[in-house]
Short mmCIF file of C-alpha atoms and ligand atoms in Angstrom, two decimals:
data_model
loop_
_atom_site.label_atom_id
_atom_site.label_comp_id
_atom_site.label_asym_id
_atom_site.label_seq_id
_atom_site.Cartn_x
_atom_site.Cartn_y
_atom_site.Cartn_z
CA MET Y 1 -31.06 -81.42 45.08
CA VAL Y 2 -34.71 -80.60 45.06
CA ARG Y 3 -34.79 -77.55 42.85
CA ARG Y 4 -37.36 -78.65 40.38
CA ARG Y 5 -39.99 -76.21 39.26
CA LEU Y 6 -43.25 -77.94 39.85
CA VAL Y 7 -44.79 -76.37 36.80
CA LEU Y 8 -42.48 -78.39 34.61
CA LEU Y 9 -43.41 -81.70 36.15
CA PRO Y 10 -45.71 -83.85 34.12
CA VAL Y 11 -49.10 -84.24 35.63
CA THR Y 12 -49.20 -87.67 37.17
CA ALA Y 13 -52.42 -89.30 38.09
CA VAL Y 14 -52.47 -89.71 41.83
CA ALA Y 15 -54.93 -92.34 42.89
CA VAL Y 16 -55.91 -92.01 46.49
CA ALA Y 17 -57.10 -95.28 47.88
CA LEU Y 18 -58.80 -94.83 51.19
CA VAL Y 19 -59.04 -98.23 52.73
CA PRO Y 20 -61.71 -98.30 55.44
CA GLY Y 21 -60.06 -98.39 58.83
CA THR Y 22 -56.75 -96.94 57.53
CA ALA Y 23 -55.93 -93.33 58.16
CA LEU Y 24 -53.22 -93.22 55.53
CA ALA Y 25 -53.87 -92.30 51.94
CA GLU Y 26 -51.50 -94.16 49.67
CA GLU Y 27 -50.27 -92.81 46.40
CA ALA Y 28 -50.48 -95.46 43.67
CA ALA Y 29 -47.10 -96.19 42.17
CA ALA Y 30 -46.82 -95.09 38.54
CA PRO Y 31 -43.98 -94.96 36.00
CA GLY Y 32 -41.82 -91.84 36.16
CA ALA Y 33 -42.01 -89.60 33.09
CA SER Y 34 -39.44 -90.15 30.33
CA GLY Y 35 -38.65 -86.42 30.19
CA ILE Y 36 -38.29 -83.65 32.77
CA GLY Y 37 -40.36 -81.22 30.70
CA ASP Y 38 -37.88 -79.34 28.52
CA PRO Y 39 -39.70 -77.82 25.53
CA TYR Y 40 -36.66 -78.20 23.23
CA TYR Y 41 -35.56 -81.66 24.33
CA PRO Y 42 -38.64 -83.48 25.62
CA LEU Y 43 -36.76 -86.68 26.46
CA ASP Y 44 -33.93 -84.99 28.36
CA GLY Y 45 -34.02 -85.73 32.06
CA ASN Y 46 -36.81 -87.76 33.62
CA GLY Y 47 -39.67 -87.35 36.04
CA GLY Y 48 -40.43 -88.79 39.48
CA TYR Y 49 -37.14 -88.43 41.31
CA ASP Y 50 -34.28 -86.08 42.14
CA VAL Y 51 -30.67 -87.19 42.04
CA ASP Y 52 -28.54 -86.17 44.99
CA HIS Y 53 -25.22 -87.77 44.05
CA TYR Y 54 -23.51 -89.66 41.22
CA ASP Y 55 -20.57 -91.88 42.08
CA LEU Y 56 -18.89 -92.91 38.84
CA ALA Y 57 -16.28 -95.66 38.95
CA LEU Y 58 -14.87 -95.88 35.44
CA ARG Y 59 -12.12 -97.78 33.71
CA TYR Y 60 -11.07 -96.58 30.27
CA ASP Y 61 -8.62 -98.28 27.97
CA PRO Y 62 -7.41 -95.99 25.17
CA ALA Y 63 -6.13 -99.05 23.29
CA THR Y 64 -9.69 -100.29 22.70
CA ASP Y 65 -11.69 -97.08 23.49
CA GLU Y 66 -13.67 -99.26 25.86
CA LEU Y 67 -15.29 -97.89 29.01
CA THR Y 68 -16.19 -100.29 31.83
CA ALA Y 69 -18.13 -98.61 34.58
CA THR Y 70 -20.36 -98.68 37.60
CA ALA Y 71 -22.61 -95.71 38.31
CA THR Y 72 -24.04 -95.46 41.82
CA ILE Y 73 -26.86 -92.95 41.87
CA GLU Y 74 -28.41 -91.68 45.08
CA ALA Y 75 -31.81 -90.16 44.55
CA ALA Y 76 -35.13 -89.43 46.23
CA ALA Y 77 -38.47 -90.28 44.69
CA THR Y 78 -40.78 -87.31 44.22
CA GLN Y 79 -43.77 -89.59 43.58
CA ALA Y 80 -44.56 -93.26 44.14
CA LEU Y 81 -42.71 -95.02 41.33
CA SER Y 82 -43.40 -98.39 39.76
CA SER Y 83 -40.52 -97.69 37.36
CA PHE Y 84 -38.30 -94.77 36.45
CA ASN Y 85 -35.98 -93.76 33.63
CA LEU Y 86 -32.39 -92.70 33.34
CA ASP Y 87 -30.96 -91.23 30.14
CA LEU Y 88 -28.30 -93.41 28.52
CA GLN Y 89 -27.20 -93.46 24.88
CA GLY Y 90 -25.38 -96.47 23.51
CA LEU Y 91 -23.28 -98.72 25.78
CA THR Y 92 -24.38 -102.09 27.17
CA VAL Y 93 -25.99 -102.44 30.57
CA SER Y 94 -25.14 -105.69 32.35
CA ALA Y 95 -26.72 -105.25 35.79
CA VAL Y 96 -28.99 -102.88 37.68
CA THR Y 97 -29.82 -102.89 41.37
CA VAL Y 98 -32.16 -100.63 43.29
CA GLY Y 99 -31.50 -100.76 47.01
CA ASP Y 100 -30.44 -104.30 47.90
CA ASP Y 101 -32.36 -105.95 45.10
CA ASP Y 102 -31.76 -106.73 41.48
CA ALA Y 103 -33.93 -104.67 39.19
CA THR Y 104 -35.08 -105.33 35.64
CA TRP Y 105 -34.54 -102.86 32.83
CA THR Y 106 -35.38 -102.14 29.22
CA ARG Y 107 -33.72 -99.86 26.69
CA ASP Y 108 -35.46 -97.69 24.12
CA GLY Y 109 -33.37 -95.11 22.30
CA GLY Y 110 -31.80 -92.90 24.95
CA GLU Y 111 -34.14 -94.11 27.70
CA LEU Y 112 -33.12 -96.75 30.23
CA THR Y 113 -36.27 -97.80 32.09
CA ILE Y 114 -35.67 -99.46 35.44
CA THR Y 115 -38.27 -101.45 37.32
CA PRO Y 116 -37.29 -102.01 40.95
CA ALA Y 117 -38.26 -105.27 42.65
CA GLU Y 118 -40.63 -103.26 44.88
CA PRO Y 119 -42.25 -99.95 43.92
CA LEU Y 120 -40.69 -96.86 45.50
CA GLU Y 121 -42.74 -94.66 47.78
CA GLY Y 122 -43.01 -90.94 47.24
CA GLY Y 123 -40.21 -89.27 49.22
CA GLN Y 124 -38.22 -92.48 49.52
CA GLU Y 125 -34.46 -92.23 49.16
CA PHE Y 126 -32.99 -94.96 47.04
CA THR Y 127 -29.68 -96.03 45.54
CA THR Y 128 -29.45 -97.35 42.00
CA VAL Y 129 -26.33 -99.11 40.75
CA VAL Y 130 -25.91 -99.49 37.00
CA THR Y 131 -23.07 -101.65 35.67
CA TYR Y 132 -22.29 -100.97 32.01
CA SER Y 133 -19.60 -100.99 29.37
CA GLY Y 134 -18.86 -100.27 25.73
CA VAL Y 135 -17.30 -97.69 23.46
CA PRO Y 136 -18.93 -94.33 24.19
CA GLN Y 137 -20.19 -92.64 21.04
CA THR Y 138 -19.17 -89.15 19.96
CA LEU Y 139 -22.23 -87.06 19.09
CA PRO Y 140 -22.66 -85.94 15.45
CA ASP Y 141 -21.63 -82.33 16.21
CA VAL Y 142 -18.38 -83.73 17.65
CA SER Y 143 -19.31 -83.20 21.27
CA GLY Y 144 -19.98 -85.50 24.20
CA PHE Y 145 -17.33 -88.19 24.53
CA LEU Y 146 -14.36 -87.69 22.18
CA HIS Y 147 -11.71 -90.37 21.72
CA THR Y 148 -8.26 -88.78 21.39
CA ASP Y 149 -4.87 -90.15 20.30
CA ASP Y 150 -3.96 -91.05 23.88
CA GLY Y 151 -7.27 -91.10 25.74
CA ALA Y 152 -10.56 -89.21 25.76
CA VAL Y 153 -12.17 -85.89 26.57
CA VAL Y 154 -15.75 -85.12 27.51
CA ALA Y 155 -17.78 -81.99 26.73
CA GLY Y 156 -21.48 -82.81 26.70
CA GLN Y 157 -23.65 -79.69 26.37
CA PRO Y 158 -26.61 -79.64 26.14
CA ASP Y 159 -27.29 -83.32 26.72
CA GLY Y 160 -24.25 -85.48 26.03
CA ALA Y 161 -23.56 -86.64 29.59
CA ASP Y 162 -25.66 -89.71 28.90
CA THR Y 163 -23.13 -90.92 26.31
CA TRP Y 164 -20.86 -91.95 29.18
CA PHE Y 165 -23.02 -92.35 32.29
CA PRO Y 166 -26.68 -93.01 33.08
CA ALA Y 167 -28.04 -89.65 34.15
CA ASN Y 168 -31.02 -87.47 34.78
CA ASP Y 169 -29.53 -85.43 31.99
CA HIS Y 170 -30.99 -81.97 32.42
CA PRO Y 171 -29.89 -78.90 34.42
CA LEU Y 172 -33.11 -79.07 36.46
CA ASP Y 173 -31.59 -81.95 38.40
CA PRO Y 174 -28.08 -81.02 39.56
CA ALA Y 175 -26.16 -83.31 41.90
CA THR Y 176 -22.77 -83.72 43.51
CA VAL Y 177 -20.39 -86.03 41.65
CA SER Y 178 -17.46 -88.26 42.53
CA VAL Y 179 -15.42 -89.71 39.71
CA SER Y 180 -12.88 -92.44 40.11
CA ALA Y 181 -11.20 -93.10 36.79
CA THR Y 182 -8.85 -96.01 36.24
CA VAL Y 183 -6.46 -95.59 33.30
CA PRO Y 184 -3.25 -97.24 32.13
CA GLU Y 185 -0.34 -96.34 34.39
CA GLY Y 186 1.47 -93.29 33.02
CA LEU Y 187 -1.70 -91.53 31.86
CA GLU Y 188 -3.60 -88.89 33.79
CA ALA Y 189 -7.35 -88.72 34.40
CA ILE Y 190 -8.78 -85.29 35.25
CA SER Y 191 -12.31 -84.46 36.36
CA ASN Y 192 -14.20 -81.83 38.38
CA GLY Y 193 -13.47 -80.62 41.89
CA ALA Y 194 -10.59 -81.82 44.05
CA LEU Y 195 -8.18 -84.66 43.53
CA THR Y 196 -8.68 -86.78 46.64
CA GLY Y 197 -6.57 -89.81 45.86
CA GLN Y 198 -4.45 -91.65 43.37
CA SER Y 199 -3.27 -95.24 43.49
CA THR Y 200 -1.61 -97.68 41.12
CA ALA Y 201 -1.94 -101.46 40.91
CA ASP Y 202 -1.24 -103.96 38.12
CA GLY Y 203 -0.34 -101.30 35.60
CA TRP Y 204 -3.48 -99.22 36.13
CA THR Y 205 -3.78 -95.92 38.02
CA THR Y 206 -7.00 -94.79 39.66
CA TRP Y 207 -7.60 -91.04 39.99
CA ARG Y 208 -10.28 -89.96 42.48
CA TRP Y 209 -12.03 -86.62 42.07
CA GLU Y 210 -14.67 -85.17 44.34
CA ALA Y 211 -16.88 -82.21 43.46
CA ALA Y 212 -18.38 -80.72 46.61
CA GLU Y 213 -20.97 -78.51 44.94
CA PRO Y 214 -23.98 -79.81 42.96
CA MET Y 215 -23.75 -79.44 39.19
CA ALA Y 216 -25.82 -80.05 36.10
CA THR Y 217 -24.90 -83.33 34.40
CA TYR Y 218 -23.52 -81.61 31.28
CA LEU Y 219 -20.95 -79.95 33.53
CA VAL Y 220 -19.33 -83.22 34.53
CA THR Y 221 -16.09 -83.69 32.64
CA LEU Y 222 -13.37 -86.25 32.21
CA ALA Y 223 -10.07 -85.94 30.37
CA ILE Y 224 -7.80 -88.94 29.99
CA GLY Y 225 -4.38 -88.94 28.40
CA GLU Y 226 -0.96 -87.49 28.91
CA PHE Y 227 -1.29 -84.24 30.83
CA ASP Y 228 1.03 -82.01 32.79
CA VAL Y 229 -1.00 -81.41 35.93
CA ARG Y 230 -0.28 -78.32 37.96
CA GLU Y 231 -1.80 -77.93 41.42
CA TYR Y 232 -1.67 -74.69 43.39
CA GLU Y 233 -3.74 -72.47 45.66
CA ALA Y 234 -4.66 -68.84 45.16
CA ASP Y 235 -7.01 -66.66 47.23
CA GLY Y 236 -8.30 -69.70 49.10
CA ILE Y 237 -9.22 -71.57 45.90
CA ARG Y 238 -7.45 -74.81 44.97
CA TYR Y 239 -6.52 -75.01 41.29
CA TRP Y 240 -5.76 -78.04 39.16
CA ASP Y 241 -4.69 -77.23 35.59
CA ALA Y 242 -4.05 -79.96 33.04
CA LEU Y 243 -2.26 -79.29 29.76
CA ASP Y 244 -1.40 -81.85 27.12
CA PRO Y 245 2.41 -81.69 26.71
CA ASP Y 246 1.99 -82.11 22.92
CA LEU Y 247 0.64 -78.55 22.85
CA SER Y 248 4.12 -77.30 23.61
CA THR Y 249 5.69 -78.63 20.40
CA PRO Y 250 7.71 -75.63 19.20
CA VAL Y 251 6.24 -73.58 16.34
CA ASP Y 252 8.66 -71.53 14.21
CA GLY Y 253 8.64 -67.90 15.04
CA ALA Y 254 5.49 -68.05 17.18
CA LEU Y 255 4.40 -69.14 20.61
CA SER Y 256 3.02 -72.66 20.87
CA ALA Y 257 -0.56 -73.25 21.98
CA GLY Y 258 0.91 -74.75 25.15
CA GLU Y 259 2.85 -71.58 25.95
CA ILE Y 260 -0.18 -69.39 25.29
CA ALA Y 261 -2.49 -71.63 27.33
CA THR Y 262 0.03 -71.71 30.18
CA ALA Y 263 0.13 -67.92 30.23
CA SER Y 264 -3.70 -67.64 30.08
CA PHE Y 265 -4.05 -70.19 32.90
CA ALA Y 266 -1.52 -68.24 34.96
CA ARG Y 267 -4.01 -65.35 34.87
CA GLN Y 268 -6.91 -67.43 36.25
CA PRO Y 269 -6.61 -66.10 39.83
CA GLU Y 270 -6.53 -62.55 38.48
CA ILE Y 271 -9.53 -63.25 36.21
CA VAL Y 272 -11.48 -64.93 39.02
CA GLY Y 273 -10.80 -61.93 41.27
CA TRP Y 274 -11.88 -59.51 38.57
CA LEU Y 275 -15.07 -61.49 37.85
CA ALA Y 276 -15.78 -61.68 41.59
CA ASP Y 277 -15.86 -57.86 41.70
CA TRP Y 278 -18.65 -58.00 39.13
CA LEU Y 279 -20.52 -61.22 39.96
CA GLY Y 280 -19.79 -61.84 43.65
CA GLU Y 281 -17.47 -64.25 45.43
CA TYR Y 282 -16.24 -67.23 43.39
CA PRO Y 283 -18.82 -69.92 44.18
CA PHE Y 284 -16.70 -73.08 44.39
CA GLU Y 285 -13.80 -74.50 46.40
CA THR Y 286 -11.75 -75.53 43.38
CA ALA Y 287 -10.91 -74.25 39.91
CA GLY Y 288 -8.59 -74.80 36.97
CA GLY Y 289 -8.71 -75.73 33.31
CA ILE Y 290 -8.02 -78.55 30.87
CA VAL Y 291 -6.56 -78.35 27.35
CA ASP Y 292 -6.05 -81.50 25.31
CA ASP Y 293 -4.15 -81.44 22.04
CA ASP Y 294 -7.16 -82.50 19.97
CA PRO Y 295 -8.53 -79.95 17.50
CA ALA Y 296 -11.56 -82.21 16.94
CA LEU Y 297 -12.85 -80.57 20.11
CA ALA Y 298 -13.58 -77.22 18.52
CA PHE Y 299 -15.22 -75.40 21.42
CA ALA Y 300 -14.76 -74.79 25.11
CA LEU Y 301 -17.17 -75.81 27.85
CA GLU Y 302 -17.67 -74.39 31.32
CA THR Y 303 -17.44 -77.78 33.07
CA GLN Y 304 -17.94 -76.93 36.72
CA THR Y 305 -14.80 -75.83 38.55
CA ARG Y 306 -12.64 -76.96 35.60
CA PRO Y 307 -13.58 -75.82 32.09
CA ILE Y 308 -12.33 -77.79 29.12
CA TYR Y 309 -10.85 -75.83 26.20
CA SER Y 310 -10.25 -76.56 22.54
CA PRO Y 311 -6.58 -76.02 21.72
CA LEU Y 312 -7.78 -73.86 18.80
CA PHE Y 313 -8.38 -70.88 21.11
CA PHE Y 314 -4.73 -70.57 22.06
CA THR Y 315 -3.40 -68.95 18.91
CA ASP Y 316 -2.63 -65.59 20.49
CA GLN Y 317 -2.59 -64.33 24.03
CA LEU Y 318 -5.65 -62.09 23.91
CA SER Y 319 -7.92 -64.78 22.47
CA GLY Y 320 -6.54 -67.28 24.99
CA ASP Y 321 -7.26 -64.94 27.88
CA VAL Y 322 -10.70 -64.07 26.53
CA VAL Y 323 -11.88 -67.68 26.32
CA VAL Y 324 -10.71 -68.26 29.88
CA VAL Y 325 -12.69 -65.18 30.93
CA HIS Y 326 -15.75 -66.57 29.12
CA GLU Y 327 -15.61 -70.02 30.72
CA LEU Y 328 -14.81 -68.67 34.17
CA ALA Y 329 -17.73 -66.20 33.94
CA HIS Y 330 -19.95 -69.24 33.36
CA GLN Y 331 -19.00 -70.57 36.77
CA TRP Y 332 -21.41 -67.93 38.11
CA THR Y 333 -23.81 -67.58 35.18
CA GLY Y 334 -24.62 -71.04 33.88
CA ASP Y 335 -23.12 -73.25 36.56
CA LEU Y 336 -24.05 -71.68 39.92
CA VAL Y 337 -27.15 -70.02 38.48
CA ARG Y 338 -28.45 -72.61 36.05
CA ILE Y 339 -31.14 -72.46 33.43
CA ALA Y 340 -34.49 -74.19 33.95
CA GLY Y 341 -34.79 -75.05 30.26
CA TRP Y 342 -32.65 -74.71 27.16
CA GLN Y 343 -34.75 -71.88 25.69
CA HIS Y 344 -33.22 -69.69 28.42
CA PHE Y 345 -29.68 -70.40 27.25
CA TRP Y 346 -28.93 -66.75 26.39
CA LEU Y 347 -28.81 -66.17 30.17
CA ASN Y 348 -25.65 -68.32 30.17
CA GLU Y 349 -24.07 -67.14 26.96
CA GLY Y 350 -25.11 -63.49 26.99
CA PHE Y 351 -23.40 -63.00 30.35
CA ALA Y 352 -20.28 -64.97 29.44
CA THR Y 353 -19.96 -63.02 26.19
CA TYR Y 354 -20.53 -59.73 27.97
CA ALA Y 355 -17.72 -60.69 30.36
CA GLU Y 356 -15.48 -60.95 27.26
CA TRP Y 357 -16.44 -57.40 26.25
CA LEU Y 358 -15.69 -56.08 29.71
CA TRP Y 359 -12.34 -57.87 29.67
CA LEU Y 360 -11.45 -56.37 26.28
CA GLU Y 361 -12.23 -52.97 27.78
CA ARG Y 362 -10.10 -53.67 30.84
CA GLU Y 363 -7.21 -54.77 28.61
CA GLY Y 364 -7.47 -51.55 26.65
CA ALA Y 365 -8.44 -53.30 23.41
CA LEU Y 366 -11.97 -52.01 22.86
CA THR Y 367 -14.62 -50.54 25.14
CA ALA Y 368 -17.86 -52.47 25.59
CA GLN Y 369 -19.59 -49.56 23.85
CA GLN Y 370 -17.25 -49.90 20.87
CA THR Y 371 -17.93 -53.63 20.63
CA PHE Y 372 -21.66 -52.94 20.78
CA ASP Y 373 -21.42 -50.19 18.14
CA GLU Y 374 -19.44 -52.38 15.74
CA LEU Y 375 -22.07 -55.08 15.98
CA ALA Y 376 -24.92 -52.59 15.78
CA ALA Y 377 -23.49 -51.44 12.45
CA LEU Y 378 -23.91 -54.91 10.91
CA PRO Y 379 -26.48 -54.94 8.12
CA PRO Y 380 -30.00 -56.33 8.60
CA GLU Y 381 -28.99 -59.41 6.55
CA SER Y 382 -26.30 -60.38 9.07
CA PRO Y 383 -26.85 -63.83 10.66
CA LEU Y 384 -26.62 -62.02 13.98
CA TRP Y 385 -30.24 -60.91 13.58
CA GLU Y 386 -31.56 -64.25 12.36
CA ASP Y 387 -32.32 -66.13 15.56
CA LEU Y 388 -34.10 -64.97 18.68
CA PRO Y 389 -31.91 -65.03 21.77
CA GLY Y 390 -34.99 -65.63 23.94
CA ASP Y 391 -36.21 -68.58 21.86
CA PRO Y 392 -33.52 -69.79 19.45
CA GLY Y 393 -34.93 -73.28 18.96
CA PRO Y 394 -33.45 -76.71 19.66
CA ALA Y 395 -31.22 -77.20 16.58
CA LEU Y 396 -27.65 -76.99 17.86
CA GLU Y 397 -26.64 -74.39 15.28
CA ASP Y 398 -29.45 -72.19 16.60
CA LEU Y 399 -28.80 -72.88 20.28
CA PHE Y 400 -25.11 -72.04 19.79
CA SER Y 401 -25.82 -69.15 17.43
CA ALA Y 402 -24.55 -65.59 17.29
CA ALA Y 403 -28.02 -64.50 18.37
CA VAL Y 404 -27.73 -66.32 21.68
CA TYR Y 405 -24.15 -65.28 22.39
CA THR Y 406 -23.63 -61.92 20.75
CA ARG Y 407 -27.16 -60.53 20.58
CA GLY Y 408 -27.54 -61.90 24.13
CA ALA Y 409 -24.59 -59.76 25.22
CA MET Y 410 -26.00 -56.81 23.27
CA THR Y 411 -29.23 -57.23 25.23
CA LEU Y 412 -27.30 -56.83 28.47
CA HIS Y 413 -25.51 -53.79 27.10
CA ALA Y 414 -28.81 -52.27 25.99
CA LEU Y 415 -30.14 -52.90 29.50
CA ARG Y 416 -27.06 -51.21 30.98
CA THR Y 417 -27.55 -48.21 28.71
CA ALA Y 418 -31.21 -47.97 29.73
CA VAL Y 419 -30.74 -48.21 33.50
CA GLY Y 420 -27.25 -46.74 33.95
CA ASP Y 421 -24.01 -48.33 35.13
CA ASP Y 422 -24.78 -48.41 38.85
CA VAL Y 423 -28.22 -49.93 38.56
CA PHE Y 424 -26.93 -52.44 36.01
CA ALA Y 425 -24.17 -53.48 38.41
CA THR Y 426 -26.77 -54.01 41.15
CA ILE Y 427 -29.05 -55.97 38.81
CA VAL Y 428 -26.22 -58.35 37.91
CA ARG Y 429 -24.79 -58.79 41.37
CA GLU Y 430 -28.18 -59.37 43.00
CA TRP Y 431 -29.23 -61.67 40.19
CA VAL Y 432 -26.36 -64.01 40.96
CA SER Y 433 -26.60 -63.73 44.75
CA SER Y 434 -30.37 -64.18 44.92
CA ARG Y 435 -30.51 -67.09 42.44
CA ALA Y 436 -27.35 -68.94 43.51
CA GLY Y 437 -27.96 -72.68 43.23
CA GLU Y 438 -31.31 -72.18 41.53
CA ALA Y 439 -32.76 -72.81 38.10
CA VAL Y 440 -33.86 -69.64 36.33
CA THR Y 441 -35.85 -68.46 33.32
CA THR Y 442 -35.72 -65.41 31.08
CA ALA Y 443 -38.93 -64.18 32.73
CA ASP Y 444 -37.20 -64.38 36.13
CA PHE Y 445 -34.41 -62.17 34.82
CA THR Y 446 -36.60 -59.56 33.20
CA ALA Y 447 -38.80 -59.34 36.31
CA HIS Y 448 -35.67 -59.00 38.45
CA ALA Y 449 -34.26 -56.24 36.23
CA GLU Y 450 -37.56 -54.35 36.45
CA ALA Y 451 -37.78 -54.79 40.21
CA VAL Y 452 -34.22 -53.57 40.85
CA SER Y 453 -34.37 -50.66 38.41
CA GLY Y 454 -37.96 -49.66 39.09
CA GLN Y 455 -38.33 -49.26 35.33
CA GLU Y 456 -40.73 -50.80 32.86
CA LEU Y 457 -38.39 -52.76 30.57
CA ASP Y 458 -40.86 -54.85 28.66
CA GLU Y 459 -40.26 -53.17 25.34
CA LEU Y 460 -36.48 -53.42 25.62
CA PHE Y 461 -36.52 -57.14 26.33
CA GLN Y 462 -39.26 -57.81 23.80
CA THR Y 463 -37.22 -56.07 21.10
CA TRP Y 464 -33.88 -57.64 21.94
CA LEU Y 465 -34.90 -61.15 22.88
CA PHE Y 466 -38.13 -61.93 21.08
CA THR Y 467 -38.44 -59.76 17.95
CA PRO Y 468 -37.01 -61.15 14.72
CA GLY Y 469 -34.67 -58.97 12.70
CA LYS Y 470 -32.37 -56.12 13.53
CA PRO Y 471 -33.83 -53.82 16.21
CA ALA Y 472 -35.15 -50.62 14.59
CA GLY Y 473 -33.04 -47.51 14.91
CA LEU Y 474 -29.82 -49.40 15.63
CA GLY Y 475 -26.53 -48.67 14.01
CA ALA Y 476 -27.21 -45.15 12.82
CA ALA Y 477 -23.99 -43.32 12.02
CA PRO Y 478 -22.52 -41.60 15.11
CA GLY Y 479 -23.96 -38.13 15.49
CA ALA Y 480 -26.74 -38.83 13.02
N1 LIG V 1 -21.23 -73.38 26.30
C1 LIG V 1 -20.01 -73.48 25.56
C2 LIG V 1 -19.37 -72.12 25.63
O1 LIG V 1 -19.99 -71.17 25.25
C3 LIG V 1 -20.18 -73.91 24.14
C4 LIG V 1 -20.57 -75.31 23.92
C5 LIG V 1 -20.67 -75.70 22.48
N2 LIG V 1 -21.19 -77.03 22.42
C6 LIG V 1 -21.35 -77.73 21.30
N3 LIG V 1 -21.88 -78.93 21.40
N4 LIG V 1 -21.00 -77.25 20.16
O2 LIG V 1 -18.35 -71.94 26.15
ZN1 ZN V 2 -20.34 -69.91 26.80
#
């Protein structure tokens, strides 16, 4: 998908050789950049091409944790390329072809540099096949590829996709994905989109998943192990839910995580319908959720069409429902409308957190105003005021900080208070509909909010997103 913002592309020297007697100017082939231009993660993604489709044929053996795979990547060059990079961490590459020819490659850290037999022309479509294997590494914050007692689960935000497949690993280059995962017979393999086939031979079962809509690489998921898979259709959307049966081990006197997750998943059609009233029609053909019984995965991730959830959320029904609301809200804000760089991450998390507040209000627990007021009463020393939602910094504890999530949601509530409920509703709905499938920035959002409301909102956004410390005048006692 060609959605790249040109301003983020590295400046490549374009030599124009005008050969006498030739009308054509030829662009000299040059190496593609090793990063797509993200200020926080300069080596994430790559320059010089756009991926259209990843076809991942994977075999995973839980007995050895070994992955054996072939990634077929269809892309188009955006410049003449003498070589180009894919992101890949760990694993061993055994063969690379570009088009019909063998290519050579080198590895350096997370960069796989591929030199095709012939340079690629600007605009040329090309297919790269990478054959690789090894034990995928789990990232230090326990994300990316996690090995579980009976298989594996994947949750790679912001840039862990490259621990299990070679990728242009940045949301600026979304693509469609097909996953065919071969696992020991008796285990399930779940991924994004629709299950299109399943076959067993020689004690191995291959599960084929097809995601029709382009997605950022961090939104590709895979869960292997024992799962109860439930398939159904609601409101024209096909659901696949996968729950680890171990979650249903009885707990004395309380509901098991499996029972709570089952009940939260049963509300997905209702939640999707409720979110659609706020954000517009559900953007994908398929939906569902995955819960593995592995508390090492301590967070949830909005993997496109099929979020993956830590079992730790399903301790009581309200918190189970709320995390499902959060991850489903991301299907619109984060997945359909994606960020152009990780400094804009509050646009994902602020909206998903605000969806939680609205859900708590709908469930009669707390109004959004009450949630805001409780937070506004937190003292200036609270960690909530430490980071800047609009520029939290690349350290993962800052990217995934209360500032980004909670202060991000407070920013939206402050905007709502400033413009009124009706204008706020229009801002949100038109934001999603006008930017569907696009990469966005904070500046895009603030300009949009000003255009829709007709108000000058500079000071509000400057205070909430870019000014350190607790906003002045907040949290005064009611009536004071
Ligand atoms: N975006 C996810 C959510 O808010 C959180 C991901 C946390 N990732 C991590 N590596 N800790 O639902
Ligand atoms: Zn989130």
